Amino acid sequence: GNNPTLNSTSNGSCKSLTITDGTLTIDAGYDLSVAGDIEIGTLSNTGILAIGNTTSDITAGGMWTRGTNGVFIDGGATVTFTAGSGTVNIDPKGDDFNNVIFNGGATFTLIGSNIDVSGTLTISNGNVTPTTDDYTLTIGGDLNNSGGSFSTGTNGTVVLDGAAQAITTMTFDNLTVSGTGTKTFNGANTIEDELIVNSTLAVASSGSLDMEDNVTINSGGTLNDGDESHTFAGTTWTNNGTYSGSGTVTFDGAAQYI
């Protein structure tokens, strides 16, 4: 029929995957590995790729494209992008991912104004590059860069909106810290444009923040410096919330105001 389910006795694999119409469900803890591109819905057709189990993961070796009426249901699972070279477009058209891992040497271009990763985003290799001006990349889980890079060449904002989140060795354009719980920053982190703190940002031992533009700590927000050393090169530092810790912030810009 038009609605197959992968839940038999082994994982599935294919060279490329196009769901023209109907639904493909990955279920029962079995995984799907696609060596090339994944296309979910073609033209105006309603193709659906659904993950029915949190342990049924997808590995994609090429591009990820969702058609106008396509649907991706993340099922609380993980999508891993493994392309080793070249430029690979990822266009979810507003559908959420749960966990995402970038583990190939390619440049992974994120297409769209609003991209939502409700779980963890891990950059193990490659360059992750948003390409839509004024994008918003919302992350609900941990954000870990362990060997790749995140490009800030396009103006946009990363929003941390989960509960307790760990952030490791990241460079941001704009960063907004929201949600609940504490966002713990490990290693050296850089915010090239504005930092807005609406909840709790805490720096871990041996961590640091290089804040290159304005900082705003809103009412209800807390910035805990972790007793570490940080830099601020922006023009205006606004604190309507709480600043804590006994570390050092070096103001190294030109005219600066508190």
Short mmCIF file of C-alpha atoms in Angstrom, two decimals:
data_model
loop_
_atom_site.label_atom_id
_atom_site.label_comp_id
_atom_site.label_asym_id
_atom_site.label_seq_id
_atom_site.Cartn_x
_atom_site.Cartn_y
_atom_site.Cartn_z
CA GLY A 1 0.00 0.00 0.00
CA ASN A 2 0.93 3.67 0.19
CA ASN A 3 1.63 3.66 3.95
CA PRO A 4 4.51 1.26 4.72
CA THR A 5 5.92 0.80 8.21
CA LEU A 6 9.49 -0.19 9.01
CA ASN A 7 9.09 -2.43 12.09
CA SER A 8 10.21 -5.87 10.95
CA THR A 9 13.33 -7.74 12.01
CA SER A 10 16.14 -5.40 10.90
CA ASN A 11 17.02 -1.79 10.18
CA GLY A 12 16.27 -0.25 6.80
CA SER A 13 18.67 1.32 4.33
CA CYS A 14 18.44 2.85 0.87
CA LYS A 15 20.40 5.00 -1.57
CA SER A 16 17.92 7.90 -1.48
CA LEU A 17 14.36 8.38 -0.23
CA THR A 18 11.50 10.24 -1.88
CA ILE A 19 8.03 10.09 -0.34
CA THR A 20 5.79 11.27 -3.14
CA ASP A 21 2.54 10.61 -1.29
CA GLY A 22 1.32 8.56 1.66
CA THR A 23 3.13 7.86 4.94
CA LEU A 24 6.36 6.05 5.76
CA THR A 25 6.58 5.16 9.47
CA ILE A 26 9.81 4.15 11.23
CA ASP A 27 8.84 2.22 14.35
CA ALA A 28 9.64 -0.45 16.96
CA GLY A 29 13.20 0.73 17.59
CA TYR A 30 14.38 0.05 14.03
CA ASP A 31 16.48 2.68 12.28
CA LEU A 32 16.56 4.05 8.74
CA SER A 33 19.83 4.90 7.00
CA VAL A 34 19.68 6.88 3.74
CA ALA A 35 22.96 7.29 1.88
CA GLY A 36 21.74 10.28 -0.14
CA ASP A 37 18.90 12.77 -0.14
CA ILE A 38 15.58 12.63 1.70
CA GLU A 39 12.60 14.36 0.10
CA ILE A 40 9.32 14.42 2.06
CA GLY A 41 6.40 15.24 -0.22
CA THR A 42 6.92 16.33 -3.83
CA LEU A 43 5.29 19.36 -5.43
CA SER A 44 1.89 19.69 -3.69
CA ASN A 45 1.68 16.05 -2.61
CA THR A 46 1.24 15.20 1.07
CA GLY A 47 4.12 12.86 1.77
CA ILE A 48 4.68 12.05 5.45
CA LEU A 49 7.77 10.69 7.19
CA ALA A 50 6.85 9.65 10.73
CA ILE A 51 9.00 8.25 13.52
CA GLY A 52 6.86 6.19 15.85
CA ASN A 53 9.41 5.33 18.52
CA THR A 54 11.97 7.42 20.41
CA THR A 55 14.67 4.85 19.64
CA SER A 56 13.99 4.69 15.89
CA ASP A 57 16.57 7.04 14.42
CA ILE A 58 17.30 8.34 10.92
CA THR A 59 20.72 8.84 9.32
CA ALA A 60 20.82 11.09 6.26
CA GLY A 61 23.86 11.27 3.99
CA GLY A 62 22.51 14.01 1.76
CA MET A 63 19.97 16.82 1.65
CA TRP A 64 16.75 17.03 3.68
CA THR A 65 13.86 18.62 1.79
CA ARG A 66 10.25 18.92 2.88
CA GLY A 67 7.75 19.77 0.15
CA THR A 68 5.03 22.37 0.50
CA ASN A 69 2.54 19.87 1.94
CA GLY A 70 5.03 17.35 3.29
CA VAL A 71 5.08 16.44 6.98
CA PHE A 72 7.86 15.21 9.26
CA ILE A 73 6.90 13.78 12.67
CA ASP A 74 10.04 13.56 14.82
CA GLY A 75 8.73 10.98 17.32
CA GLY A 76 11.20 12.13 19.96
CA ALA A 77 14.06 10.45 18.07
CA THR A 78 17.36 11.55 16.50
CA VAL A 79 18.28 12.61 12.96
CA THR A 80 22.00 12.43 12.14
CA PHE A 81 23.44 14.21 9.09
CA THR A 82 26.63 12.54 7.85
CA ALA A 83 27.56 14.11 4.47
CA GLY A 84 31.33 14.24 4.27
CA SER A 85 31.84 17.10 1.82
CA GLY A 86 30.17 19.76 -0.28
CA THR A 87 27.11 21.82 0.63
CA VAL A 88 24.04 20.05 1.96
CA ASN A 89 20.71 21.91 2.23
CA ILE A 90 18.40 21.17 5.16
CA ASP A 91 14.93 22.62 4.63
CA PRO A 92 12.38 21.44 7.24
CA LYS A 93 9.79 24.10 6.33
CA GLY A 94 8.74 24.64 9.93
CA ASP A 95 8.56 21.00 11.06
CA ASP A 96 10.42 20.38 14.31
CA PHE A 97 13.35 18.07 14.83
CA ASN A 98 13.88 16.39 18.19
CA ASN A 99 17.60 15.57 18.50
CA VAL A 100 19.93 16.54 15.64
CA ILE A 101 23.56 15.48 15.17
CA PHE A 102 25.88 16.90 12.51
CA ASN A 103 28.64 14.35 12.02
CA GLY A 104 30.13 14.89 8.58
CA GLY A 105 32.63 17.26 7.04
CA ALA A 106 30.12 19.06 4.80
CA THR A 107 28.67 22.55 5.07
CA PHE A 108 25.13 22.03 6.33
CA THR A 109 22.96 24.97 5.29
CA LEU A 110 19.82 25.53 7.36
CA ILE A 111 17.03 27.01 5.26
CA GLY A 112 14.05 28.78 6.81
CA SER A 113 13.13 31.68 9.08
CA ASN A 114 12.18 29.46 12.02
CA ILE A 115 13.93 26.18 12.79
CA ASP A 116 13.05 24.33 15.98
CA VAL A 117 15.13 21.59 17.62
CA SER A 118 13.13 20.52 20.66
CA GLY A 119 15.89 18.24 21.96
CA THR A 120 19.68 18.28 21.73
CA LEU A 121 21.74 19.76 18.90
CA THR A 122 25.27 18.36 18.54
CA ILE A 123 27.91 19.53 16.07
CA SER A 124 30.56 16.81 15.97
CA ASN A 125 31.96 17.75 12.56
CA GLY A 126 31.26 20.06 9.65
CA ASN A 127 30.01 23.63 9.44
CA VAL A 128 26.39 24.42 10.31
CA THR A 129 25.30 27.54 8.42
CA PRO A 130 21.92 29.28 8.68
CA THR A 131 21.21 31.01 5.37
CA THR A 132 17.93 32.90 5.93
CA ASP A 133 18.43 36.46 7.15
CA ASP A 134 16.91 37.19 10.58
CA TYR A 135 16.45 33.47 11.24
CA THR A 136 15.40 32.11 14.64
CA LEU A 137 16.91 28.78 15.69
CA THR A 138 15.13 27.56 18.83
CA ILE A 139 16.75 24.81 20.89
CA GLY A 140 15.07 23.03 23.80
CA GLY A 141 17.92 20.74 24.88
CA ASP A 142 21.69 20.80 25.13
CA LEU A 143 23.83 22.53 22.50
CA ASN A 144 27.24 20.97 22.04
CA ASN A 145 30.02 21.80 19.60
CA SER A 146 32.65 19.09 19.94
CA GLY A 147 34.51 19.40 16.64
CA GLY A 148 32.65 21.46 14.04
CA SER A 149 31.57 25.08 13.73
CA PHE A 150 28.45 27.23 13.66
CA SER A 151 28.55 30.05 11.13
CA THR A 152 27.50 33.57 12.14
CA GLY A 153 27.74 35.04 8.65
CA THR A 154 23.94 35.45 8.45
CA ASN A 155 22.17 37.71 10.93
CA GLY A 156 19.88 35.74 13.22
CA THR A 157 19.13 34.56 16.73
CA VAL A 158 19.57 31.35 18.68
CA VAL A 159 16.92 31.02 21.40
CA LEU A 160 17.48 28.64 24.32
CA ASP A 161 13.95 27.93 25.55
CA GLY A 162 14.13 24.59 27.39
CA ALA A 163 14.58 23.77 31.06
CA ALA A 164 18.12 22.97 32.27
CA GLN A 165 20.43 23.14 29.24
CA ALA A 166 24.18 22.70 28.76
CA ILE A 167 25.96 24.76 26.10
CA THR A 168 29.52 23.90 25.11
CA THR A 169 32.01 25.89 23.01
CA MET A 170 29.63 27.82 20.76
CA THR A 171 29.75 31.01 18.72
CA PHE A 172 26.47 32.86 18.26
CA ASP A 173 25.25 35.84 16.30
CA ASN A 174 22.42 36.98 18.62
CA LEU A 175 21.58 34.85 21.65
CA THR A 176 18.43 34.89 23.77
CA VAL A 177 18.36 32.87 27.00
CA SER A 178 14.75 32.04 27.91
CA GLY A 179 12.70 29.11 29.16
CA THR A 180 13.12 27.69 32.66
CA GLY A 181 16.00 26.19 34.59
CA THR A 182 19.66 27.11 34.23
CA LYS A 183 21.59 27.37 30.97
CA THR A 184 25.12 26.28 31.85
CA PHE A 185 27.90 27.49 29.53
CA ASN A 186 31.00 25.31 29.30
CA GLY A 187 34.25 26.14 27.57
CA ALA A 188 34.85 29.31 25.54
CA ASN A 189 31.66 30.84 24.11
CA THR A 190 31.30 33.93 21.92
CA ILE A 191 28.24 36.11 21.30
CA GLU A 192 29.02 38.37 18.35
CA ASP A 193 25.84 40.45 18.54
CA GLU A 194 23.26 41.03 21.26
CA LEU A 195 22.88 38.85 24.35
CA ILE A 196 19.46 38.91 26.04
CA VAL A 197 19.01 37.05 29.34
CA ASN A 198 15.41 36.31 30.35
CA SER A 199 16.06 33.30 32.61
CA THR A 200 19.31 31.99 34.18
CA LEU A 201 22.66 31.92 32.40
CA ALA A 202 25.44 30.37 34.47
CA VAL A 203 29.06 29.92 33.46
CA ALA A 204 30.67 26.64 34.50
CA SER A 205 34.13 26.30 36.02
CA SER A 206 36.80 27.23 33.41
CA GLY A 207 34.10 28.60 31.11
CA SER A 208 34.07 32.04 29.53
CA LEU A 209 31.86 34.47 27.65
CA ASP A 210 33.17 36.84 24.99
CA MET A 211 30.29 39.32 24.63
CA GLU A 212 31.02 41.46 21.59
CA ASP A 213 27.84 43.56 21.52
CA ASN A 214 25.16 44.81 23.91
CA VAL A 215 23.99 42.80 26.91
CA THR A 216 20.51 43.01 28.45
CA ILE A 217 19.56 41.15 31.63
CA ASN A 218 15.80 41.50 31.87
CA SER A 219 13.65 41.37 34.99
CA GLY A 220 13.60 37.75 36.15
CA GLY A 221 16.86 37.04 34.38
CA THR A 222 20.15 36.11 36.05
CA LEU A 223 23.70 36.10 34.74
CA ASN A 224 26.04 34.13 37.01
CA ASP A 225 29.65 34.66 35.96
CA GLY A 226 30.83 31.42 37.58
CA ASP A 227 33.71 33.29 39.25
CA GLU A 228 35.46 33.27 35.88
CA SER A 229 36.87 35.95 33.53
CA HIS A 230 34.86 37.37 30.64
CA THR A 231 35.01 40.21 28.11
CA PHE A 232 32.44 42.79 27.00
CA ALA A 233 33.01 44.90 23.87
CA GLY A 234 29.50 46.24 23.35
CA THR A 235 28.19 49.73 23.94
CA THR A 236 25.44 49.21 26.52
CA TRP A 237 25.18 46.80 29.45
CA THR A 238 21.65 46.88 30.88
CA ASN A 239 20.82 45.03 34.09
CA ASN A 240 17.19 44.95 35.16
CA GLY A 241 17.61 41.49 36.68
CA THR A 242 20.40 39.87 38.69
CA TYR A 243 24.15 39.64 38.17
CA SER A 244 25.93 37.20 40.48
CA GLY A 245 29.37 35.66 40.98
CA SER A 246 32.73 37.09 41.91
CA GLY A 247 34.43 36.80 38.53
CA THR A 248 35.67 39.56 36.24
CA VAL A 249 34.12 41.20 33.21
CA THR A 250 36.65 43.26 31.25
CA PHE A 251 35.07 46.15 29.34
CA ASP A 252 37.31 46.42 26.28
CA GLY A 253 35.23 48.46 23.86
CA ALA A 254 35.32 52.20 23.06
CA ALA A 255 32.53 54.31 24.64
CA GLN A 256 30.61 51.96 26.95
CA TYR A 257 27.65 52.50 29.26
CA ILE A 258 26.15 50.64 32.20
#
